[in-house]
Amino acid sequence: MTAGVLSRYAEWLPIGEATPRISLGEGATPCVSSRVMAQQMGLASLHFKLEGLNPTGSFKDRGMVVAVAKALEQGSRAIVCASTGNTSASAAAYAARVGLRAGVVVPAGGIASGKLLQAQVHGAAVLSVRGGFDAALRLVRELSERYAVTLVNSVNPHRIEGQKTAAFEIVDELGDAPDVLAIPVGNAGNITAYWRGFREYRAAHRCSHLPRMVGAQAAGAAPLVLGEPVADPMTVASAIRIGNPASWQGAVDARDESEGLIDSVTDDAILDAQDRLAREEGIFCEPASAASLAVLEKAVGAGAIARGAHAVCVLTGTGLKDPAAVSAKVAPPVDVEPTADAVAAALGLPRA
Ligand code: F0G
């Protein structure tokens, strides 16, 4: 099978003969079953969709490849985005891949070090602004209206189209839609995209039912839970530090049409979920991603999601991008003498 979202899901995407079939090998990420958490929660099954395995380490690549291909098709020479980090990393990589200029606007001091580095190494022009992600997005929207540059945030419809392919993959791999799909919500493009993907597959009889959509926000950045924008969003999960999501209506529709829910969890619950995923399941995701597990656990605990359900948790990005979020929780290396006996003593190993 040809690598890449454009080739594998061509007939489901708004692309044609004139659309260049670019790829960095995005998509086809694994859906890995949980070792212990399904049982702990009393679920019939729990799978983690490992979107951190995309080429730039997050789900953004699925939509970026479509947005950049369409920008090329339309003769654009430059792309721009606002970002909490992952979109900028992805935009920078795909722009480098095809020889477009990329400009990324990030909240000053507000994005994880690995994500910033990605945008820099791929040669994007990185600009930081005061005022957080919401201000940055307003800025690039105005910029793209007044200047010759293609906006590649998820307000660009091609981004959502590409991202819906993750829902297709879940159905293709598991054989049907899950009962519950848990997903972090920041700017709300991704929950909108998954819901569209499931509905399109249902309409084409690729799955027998639709999942209940469970959206996860951080308590300090939970506009969709509160029902109103948050002026100064705060959370350790910098990817979803967003107070006024662009796809607000898409998220509300996904929640209501699927009879799902959008709830929030504290930063402590997010970091605890991230820690347990790493230690108990062998999966290192970023804090925003772990919010999906934390909210799923909360919903199951509260009885809002039935025990016995088949659930999929979308882990949207790799933990390697954001070492600062976990560095306080991990032990430093232990200095030992370079002898087998010293190492054995430090590890507490019995003799053979
Ligand atoms: N998880 C991660 C790792 C993200 O980077 C984002 C969003 C989300 C979840 C939320 O997805 O915005 O579609 O609701 N990151 C954007 C960015 C905002 O700029 O990288 P969403």
Tab-separated table of C-alpha atoms and ligand atoms in Angstrom:
chain	number	residue	atom	x	y	z
A	1	MET	CA	0.000	0.000	0.000
A	2	THR	CA	1.360	3.445	-0.881
A	3	ALA	CA	2.451	5.480	2.086
A	4	GLY	CA	0.557	8.585	3.061
A	5	VAL	CA	-2.912	9.887	3.655
A	6	LEU	CA	-3.405	11.376	0.175
A	7	SER	CA	-2.808	8.065	-1.580
A	8	ARG	CA	-4.596	5.774	0.839
A	9	TYR	CA	-7.765	7.820	1.258
A	10	ALA	CA	-7.822	9.709	-2.059
A	11	GLU	CA	-11.488	9.018	-2.797
A	12	TRP	CA	-12.536	10.465	0.567
A	13	LEU	CA	-10.533	13.672	0.189
A	14	PRO	CA	-11.076	16.862	-1.838
A	15	ILE	CA	-8.162	16.108	-4.145
A	16	GLY	CA	-7.890	15.470	-7.867
A	17	GLU	CA	-5.462	14.846	-10.705
A	18	ALA	CA	-3.898	18.263	-10.232
A	19	THR	CA	-3.213	17.748	-6.531
A	20	PRO	CA	0.413	16.743	-5.932
A	21	ARG	CA	0.592	13.450	-4.001
A	22	ILE	CA	3.084	14.638	-1.428
A	23	SER	CA	3.847	12.609	1.694
A	24	LEU	CA	6.165	12.250	4.639
A	25	GLY	CA	4.603	8.866	5.445
A	26	GLU	CA	1.833	10.271	7.654
A	27	GLY	CA	-1.094	8.204	8.914
A	28	ALA	CA	-1.409	4.420	9.339
A	29	THR	CA	-0.659	4.841	13.035
A	30	PRO	CA	-1.207	1.848	15.320
A	31	CYS	CA	-4.195	1.292	17.540
A	32	VAL	CA	-2.654	-0.482	20.521
A	33	SER	CA	-4.775	-2.295	23.103
A	34	SER	CA	-4.280	-1.408	26.748
A	35	ARG	CA	-2.483	-3.847	29.026
A	36	VAL	CA	-4.100	-2.946	32.343
A	37	MET	CA	-6.305	0.131	32.051
A	38	ALA	CA	-9.263	-1.449	30.287
A	39	GLN	CA	-9.532	-3.929	33.144
A	40	GLN	CA	-8.992	-1.241	35.795
A	41	MET	CA	-11.860	0.767	34.323
A	42	GLY	CA	-14.075	-2.226	33.624
A	43	LEU	CA	-14.171	-1.549	29.894
A	44	ALA	CA	-14.673	-4.363	27.399
A	45	SER	CA	-11.734	-2.974	25.460
A	46	LEU	CA	-9.543	0.111	25.354
A	47	HIS	CA	-7.265	0.994	22.467
A	48	PHE	CA	-4.826	3.868	22.198
A	49	LYS	CA	-4.511	5.496	18.783
A	50	LEU	CA	-0.851	6.459	18.723
A	51	GLU	CA	-0.852	9.673	16.724
A	52	GLY	CA	2.552	10.567	18.116
A	53	LEU	CA	3.936	8.111	15.558
A	54	ASN	CA	3.223	10.484	12.694
A	55	PRO	CA	6.306	11.975	10.985
A	56	THR	CA	6.479	15.131	13.096
A	57	GLY	CA	5.158	13.451	16.226
A	58	SER	CA	1.513	14.519	16.212
A	59	PHE	CA	-1.811	14.075	14.393
A	60	LYS	CA	-1.357	17.443	12.688
A	61	ASP	CA	0.479	15.783	9.779
A	62	ARG	CA	-2.740	14.174	8.495
A	63	GLY	CA	-4.358	17.521	7.865
A	64	MET	CA	-1.184	19.396	7.006
A	65	VAL	CA	-0.390	17.104	4.088
A	66	VAL	CA	-3.789	17.898	2.532
A	67	ALA	CA	-3.574	21.627	3.267
A	68	VAL	CA	-0.052	21.884	1.832
A	69	ALA	CA	-0.913	19.802	-1.250
A	70	LYS	CA	-3.899	22.074	-1.931
A	71	ALA	CA	-1.763	25.176	-1.357
A	72	LEU	CA	0.686	23.878	-3.973
A	73	GLU	CA	-2.142	23.053	-6.358
A	74	GLN	CA	-3.448	26.586	-5.996
A	75	GLY	CA	-0.031	28.097	-6.689
A	76	SER	CA	0.645	29.400	-3.201
A	77	ARG	CA	4.260	30.206	-2.349
A	78	ALA	CA	3.967	30.540	1.416
A	79	ILE	CA	1.994	29.141	4.338
A	80	VAL	CA	1.354	30.565	7.773
A	81	CYS	CA	-0.189	29.329	11.013
A	82	ALA	CA	-0.709	30.204	14.642
A	83	SER	CA	0.181	27.364	16.942
A	84	THR	CA	0.592	25.977	20.420
A	85	GLY	CA	3.467	24.011	18.886
A	86	ASN	CA	2.446	20.921	16.964
A	87	THR	CA	0.802	22.690	14.043
A	88	SER	CA	3.904	24.844	13.620
A	89	ALA	CA	6.171	21.776	13.680
A	90	SER	CA	4.049	20.064	11.053
A	91	ALA	CA	3.666	23.157	8.847
A	92	ALA	CA	7.418	23.743	8.958
A	93	ALA	CA	8.215	20.146	8.004
A	94	TYR	CA	5.767	19.924	5.082
A	95	ALA	CA	6.804	23.356	3.815
A	96	ALA	CA	10.418	22.201	3.858
A	97	ARG	CA	9.399	19.014	2.096
A	98	VAL	CA	7.856	20.821	-0.862
A	99	GLY	CA	9.884	24.035	-0.952
A	100	LEU	CA	7.288	26.480	0.374
A	101	ARG	CA	8.078	29.270	2.814
A	102	ALA	CA	6.546	28.837	6.264
A	103	GLY	CA	5.839	31.451	8.891
A	104	VAL	CA	4.620	30.345	12.300
A	105	VAL	CA	3.261	32.564	15.045
A	106	VAL	CA	3.433	31.141	18.549
A	107	PRO	CA	2.479	32.453	21.994
A	108	ALA	CA	5.583	33.963	23.622
A	109	GLY	CA	7.021	31.461	26.105
A	110	GLY	CA	3.992	29.238	25.555
A	111	ILE	CA	5.104	26.232	23.546
A	112	ALA	CA	7.080	23.111	24.399
A	113	SER	CA	10.798	23.216	23.631
A	114	GLY	CA	10.797	20.260	21.244
A	115	LYS	CA	8.022	21.758	19.120
A	116	LEU	CA	9.780	25.105	18.887
A	117	LEU	CA	12.963	23.333	17.866
A	118	GLN	CA	11.135	21.440	15.118
A	119	ALA	CA	9.851	24.640	13.518
A	120	GLN	CA	13.357	26.100	13.745
A	121	VAL	CA	15.258	23.141	12.291
A	122	HIS	CA	12.861	22.893	9.354
A	123	GLY	CA	13.652	26.505	8.523
A	124	ALA	CA	10.352	28.200	9.287
A	125	ALA	CA	10.307	31.848	10.277
A	126	VAL	CA	9.270	31.635	13.931
A	127	LEU	CA	7.559	34.676	15.405
A	128	SER	CA	6.294	34.914	18.966
A	129	VAL	CA	3.556	37.239	20.154
A	130	ARG	CA	2.040	38.279	23.447
A	131	GLY	CA	-1.508	37.250	24.180
A	132	GLY	CA	-1.603	33.481	23.782
A	133	PHE	CA	-2.840	31.230	20.985
A	134	ASP	CA	-6.187	32.975	20.508
A	135	ALA	CA	-4.494	36.304	19.755
A	136	ALA	CA	-2.008	34.578	17.434
A	137	LEU	CA	-4.841	32.949	15.488
A	138	ARG	CA	-6.688	36.266	15.101
A	139	LEU	CA	-3.481	37.755	13.785
A	140	VAL	CA	-2.785	35.124	11.116
A	141	ARG	CA	-6.415	35.136	9.997
A	142	GLU	CA	-6.153	38.840	9.271
A	143	LEU	CA	-2.731	38.341	7.689
A	144	SER	CA	-4.032	35.708	5.263
A	145	GLU	CA	-6.918	37.961	4.216
A	146	ARG	CA	-4.653	40.884	3.418
A	147	TYR	CA	-1.474	39.180	2.144
A	148	ALA	CA	-0.564	36.438	-0.338
A	149	VAL	CA	-0.154	33.545	2.059
A	150	THR	CA	-2.153	30.362	2.742
A	151	LEU	CA	-3.470	29.867	6.260
A	152	VAL	CA	-2.939	26.264	7.390
A	153	ASN	CA	-4.684	26.315	10.758
A	154	SER	CA	-7.707	24.042	11.048
A	155	VAL	CA	-9.953	26.915	9.913
A	156	ASN	CA	-8.555	25.805	6.547
A	157	PRO	CA	-11.122	23.104	5.633
A	158	HIS	CA	-8.470	20.864	4.077
A	159	ARG	CA	-6.936	20.335	7.508
A	160	ILE	CA	-10.161	18.834	8.883
A	161	GLU	CA	-10.543	16.695	5.763
A	162	GLY	CA	-7.117	15.156	6.278
A	163	GLN	CA	-7.580	14.632	9.998
A	164	LYS	CA	-10.827	12.691	9.532
A	165	THR	CA	-8.735	9.823	8.090
A	166	ALA	CA	-7.770	8.828	11.641
A	167	ALA	CA	-11.397	7.838	12.263
A	168	PHE	CA	-11.321	5.774	9.057
A	169	GLU	CA	-8.201	3.979	10.250
A	170	ILE	CA	-9.755	3.105	13.606
A	171	VAL	CA	-12.732	1.498	11.886
A	172	ASP	CA	-10.532	-0.189	9.284
A	173	GLU	CA	-8.293	-1.653	11.984
A	174	LEU	CA	-10.846	-2.588	14.654
A	175	GLY	CA	-13.498	-3.719	12.176
A	176	ASP	CA	-16.149	-1.306	13.450
A	177	ALA	CA	-16.468	1.997	15.253
A	178	PRO	CA	-15.837	1.889	19.010
A	179	ASP	CA	-18.677	2.736	21.423
A	180	VAL	CA	-16.669	5.659	22.787
A	181	LEU	CA	-13.969	7.868	21.288
A	182	ALA	CA	-12.043	9.974	23.812
A	183	ILE	CA	-10.055	12.890	22.429
A	184	PRO	CA	-8.409	16.069	23.718
A	185	VAL	CA	-9.996	19.349	22.615
A	186	GLY	CA	-8.123	22.601	22.124
A	187	ASN	CA	-9.016	24.539	18.998
A	188	ALA	CA	-11.609	21.785	18.409
A	189	GLY	CA	-10.603	20.917	14.844
A	190	ASN	CA	-9.738	17.324	15.629
A	191	ILE	CA	-12.971	16.335	17.401
A	192	THR	CA	-14.798	17.928	14.460
A	193	ALA	CA	-12.674	15.902	12.036
A	194	TYR	CA	-13.151	12.547	13.785
A	195	TRP	CA	-16.890	13.057	14.006
A	196	ARG	CA	-17.022	13.796	10.281
A	197	GLY	CA	-14.899	10.727	9.544
A	198	PHE	CA	-17.137	8.400	11.535
A	199	ARG	CA	-20.282	9.865	9.982
A	200	GLU	CA	-18.919	9.476	6.454
A	201	TYR	CA	-17.918	5.874	7.122
A	202	ARG	CA	-21.320	5.167	8.677
A	203	ALA	CA	-23.080	6.639	5.633
A	204	ALA	CA	-20.970	4.358	3.426
A	205	HIS	CA	-21.817	1.346	5.644
A	206	ARG	CA	-18.191	0.886	6.677
A	207	CYS	CA	-19.251	0.814	10.345
A	208	SER	CA	-22.465	-0.312	12.007
A	209	HIS	CA	-22.849	2.564	14.464
A	210	LEU	CA	-21.343	5.869	15.576
A	211	PRO	CA	-19.252	6.323	18.728
A	212	ARG	CA	-20.129	8.636	21.582
A	213	MET	CA	-17.589	11.435	21.419
A	214	VAL	CA	-15.876	12.257	24.714
A	215	GLY	CA	-13.945	15.535	24.526
A	216	ALA	CA	-11.257	16.416	27.054
A	217	GLN	CA	-10.237	19.885	28.156
A	218	ALA	CA	-7.928	21.088	30.917
A	219	ALA	CA	-9.683	22.698	33.885
A	220	GLY	CA	-7.906	26.034	33.366
A	221	ALA	CA	-8.687	26.085	29.649
A	222	ALA	CA	-12.182	24.666	29.369
A	223	PRO	CA	-14.327	27.075	27.329
A	224	LEU	CA	-16.481	24.280	25.913
A	225	VAL	CA	-17.253	22.939	29.378
A	226	LEU	CA	-18.004	26.406	30.748
A	227	GLY	CA	-19.971	27.422	27.656
A	228	GLU	CA	-18.031	30.658	27.228
A	229	PRO	CA	-14.569	31.754	26.101
A	230	VAL	CA	-11.771	31.818	28.678
A	231	ALA	CA	-9.785	35.071	28.555
A	232	ASP	CA	-6.541	33.798	30.056
A	233	PRO	CA	-6.357	30.006	29.692
A	234	MET	CA	-3.877	28.202	31.947
A	235	THR	CA	-2.760	24.569	31.916
A	236	VAL	CA	0.391	22.471	31.913
A	237	ALA	CA	-0.974	20.926	28.712
A	238	SER	CA	0.278	23.774	26.532
A	239	ALA	CA	-1.032	22.173	23.313
A	240	ILE	CA	-4.611	22.783	24.467
A	241	ARG	CA	-4.068	26.121	26.219
A	242	ILE	CA	-6.805	27.750	24.146
A	243	GLY	CA	-9.617	29.979	25.383
A	244	ASN	CA	-11.764	30.486	22.297
A	245	PRO	CA	-11.682	27.468	19.951
A	246	ALA	CA	-12.172	28.185	16.251
A	247	SER	CA	-14.231	25.016	15.695
A	248	TRP	CA	-16.468	25.646	18.720
A	249	GLN	CA	-19.648	24.673	16.868
A	250	GLY	CA	-18.042	21.556	15.409
A	251	ALA	CA	-17.182	20.338	18.891
A	252	VAL	CA	-20.644	21.074	20.263
A	253	ASP	CA	-22.244	19.291	17.298
A	254	ALA	CA	-19.990	16.255	17.771
A	255	ARG	CA	-20.866	16.144	21.456
A	256	ASP	CA	-24.605	16.588	21.019
A	257	GLU	CA	-25.180	14.533	17.866
A	258	SER	CA	-23.202	11.627	19.338
A	259	GLU	CA	-24.843	11.897	22.763
A	260	GLY	CA	-21.350	12.327	24.125
A	261	LEU	CA	-19.797	14.765	26.543
A	262	ILE	CA	-17.009	17.298	26.905
A	263	ASP	CA	-15.518	17.534	30.362
A	264	SER	CA	-12.396	18.911	32.008
A	265	VAL	CA	-9.766	17.534	34.364
A	266	THR	CA	-7.143	19.202	36.548
A	267	ASP	CA	-3.500	19.469	35.569
A	268	ASP	CA	-2.694	16.964	38.333
A	269	ALA	CA	-5.075	14.428	36.788
A	270	ILE	CA	-3.541	15.052	33.349
A	271	LEU	CA	0.031	14.542	34.574
A	272	ASP	CA	-1.016	11.487	36.561
A	273	ALA	CA	-2.618	9.945	33.460
A	274	GLN	CA	0.500	10.758	31.427
A	275	ASP	CA	2.659	9.117	34.098
A	276	ARG	CA	0.531	5.950	34.259
A	277	LEU	CA	0.449	5.629	30.469
A	278	ALA	CA	4.239	5.729	30.490
A	279	ARG	CA	4.765	3.362	33.431
A	280	GLU	CA	1.878	0.927	32.990
A	281	GLU	CA	1.288	0.877	29.251
A	282	GLY	CA	4.713	1.801	27.837
A	283	ILE	CA	3.332	4.823	25.993
A	284	PHE	CA	4.921	8.262	26.354
A	285	CYS	CA	2.461	10.877	25.154
A	286	GLU	CA	2.326	14.585	25.802
A	287	PRO	CA	0.135	16.060	28.574
A	288	ALA	CA	-2.627	17.255	26.219
A	289	SER	CA	-2.946	13.723	24.876
A	290	ALA	CA	-3.200	12.200	28.343
A	291	ALA	CA	-6.171	14.468	29.071
A	292	SER	CA	-8.270	12.138	26.909
A	293	LEU	CA	-7.543	9.210	29.227
A	294	ALA	CA	-8.116	11.305	32.357
A	295	VAL	CA	-11.531	12.472	31.147
A	296	LEU	CA	-12.481	8.971	30.020
A	297	GLU	CA	-11.619	7.649	33.492
A	298	LYS	CA	-13.643	10.429	35.080
A	299	ALA	CA	-16.642	9.693	32.848
A	300	VAL	CA	-16.515	5.952	33.525
A	301	GLY	CA	-16.126	6.619	37.258
A	302	ALA	CA	-19.162	8.905	37.220
A	303	GLY	CA	-21.248	6.378	35.308
A	304	ALA	CA	-21.564	8.625	32.258
A	305	ILE	CA	-19.839	5.935	30.179
A	306	ALA	CA	-20.966	2.383	30.769
A	307	ARG	CA	-18.518	-0.212	31.990
A	308	GLY	CA	-18.375	-2.858	29.292
A	309	ALA	CA	-17.989	-0.273	26.531
A	310	HIS	CA	-15.416	-0.557	23.759
A	311	ALA	CA	-13.342	2.622	23.893
A	312	VAL	CA	-10.584	4.252	21.887
A	313	CYS	CA	-8.445	6.973	23.366
A	314	VAL	CA	-6.672	9.265	20.888
A	315	LEU	CA	-3.126	10.016	22.074
A	316	THR	CA	-2.499	12.989	19.835
A	317	GLY	CA	1.231	13.629	20.271
A	318	THR	CA	4.493	12.189	21.556
A	319	GLY	CA	5.807	13.079	25.003
A	320	LEU	CA	9.325	13.646	23.695
A	321	LYS	CA	8.425	17.134	22.505
A	322	ASP	CA	7.731	18.437	25.985
A	323	PRO	CA	10.416	17.258	28.426
A	324	ALA	CA	9.768	20.169	30.796
A	325	ALA	CA	6.278	18.867	31.576
A	326	VAL	CA	7.667	15.688	33.142
A	327	SER	CA	11.199	16.536	34.206
A	328	ALA	CA	10.186	17.375	37.781
A	329	LYS	CA	8.612	13.916	38.193
A	330	VAL	CA	11.492	11.749	37.057
A	331	ALA	CA	14.547	10.632	39.034
A	332	PRO	CA	17.982	11.745	37.830
A	333	PRO	CA	20.452	9.030	36.750
A	334	VAL	CA	22.248	7.321	39.634
A	335	ASP	CA	26.050	7.664	39.519
A	336	VAL	CA	27.771	4.282	39.877
A	337	GLU	CA	31.271	2.907	39.501
A	338	PRO	CA	31.737	1.238	36.074
A	339	THR	CA	31.760	-2.327	37.426
A	340	ALA	CA	29.198	-5.111	37.088
A	341	ASP	CA	29.018	-5.456	40.883
A	342	ALA	CA	28.276	-1.777	41.403
A	343	VAL	CA	25.566	-1.819	38.719
A	344	ALA	CA	24.082	-5.022	40.161
A	345	ALA	CA	24.002	-3.492	43.643
A	346	ALA	CA	22.328	-0.331	42.340
A	347	LEU	CA	19.706	-2.435	40.535
A	348	GLY	CA	19.222	-4.771	43.495
A	349	LEU	CA	19.876	-7.856	41.327
A	350	PRO	CA	20.298	-11.284	42.949
A	351	ARG	CA	23.288	-13.394	41.859
A	352	ALA	CA	22.732	-15.888	39.014
B	1	F0G	N1	-3.390	17.302	21.259
B	1	F0G	C1	-2.276	17.890	20.794
B	1	F0G	C2	-0.984	17.185	21.015
B	1	F0G	C3	-2.345	19.120	20.105
B	1	F0G	O1	-1.235	19.682	19.654
B	1	F0G	C4	-3.606	19.745	19.943
B	1	F0G	C5	-3.717	21.020	19.262
B	1	F0G	C6	-4.727	19.089	20.444
B	1	F0G	C7	-4.584	17.883	21.094
B	1	F0G	C8	-6.094	19.644	20.297
B	1	F0G	O2	-6.541	19.514	18.976
B	1	F0G	O3	-6.908	21.914	18.494
B	1	F0G	O4	-7.861	20.144	17.045
B	1	F0G	O5	-8.761	20.514	19.317
B	1	F0G	N2	-2.740	21.716	18.874
B	1	F0G	C9	-2.833	22.927	18.046
B	1	F0G	C10	-1.453	23.411	17.656
B	1	F0G	C11	-3.717	23.956	18.570
B	1	F0G	O6	-1.283	24.609	17.377
B	1	F0G	O7	-0.547	22.584	17.561
B	1	F0G	P1	-7.596	20.587	18.407
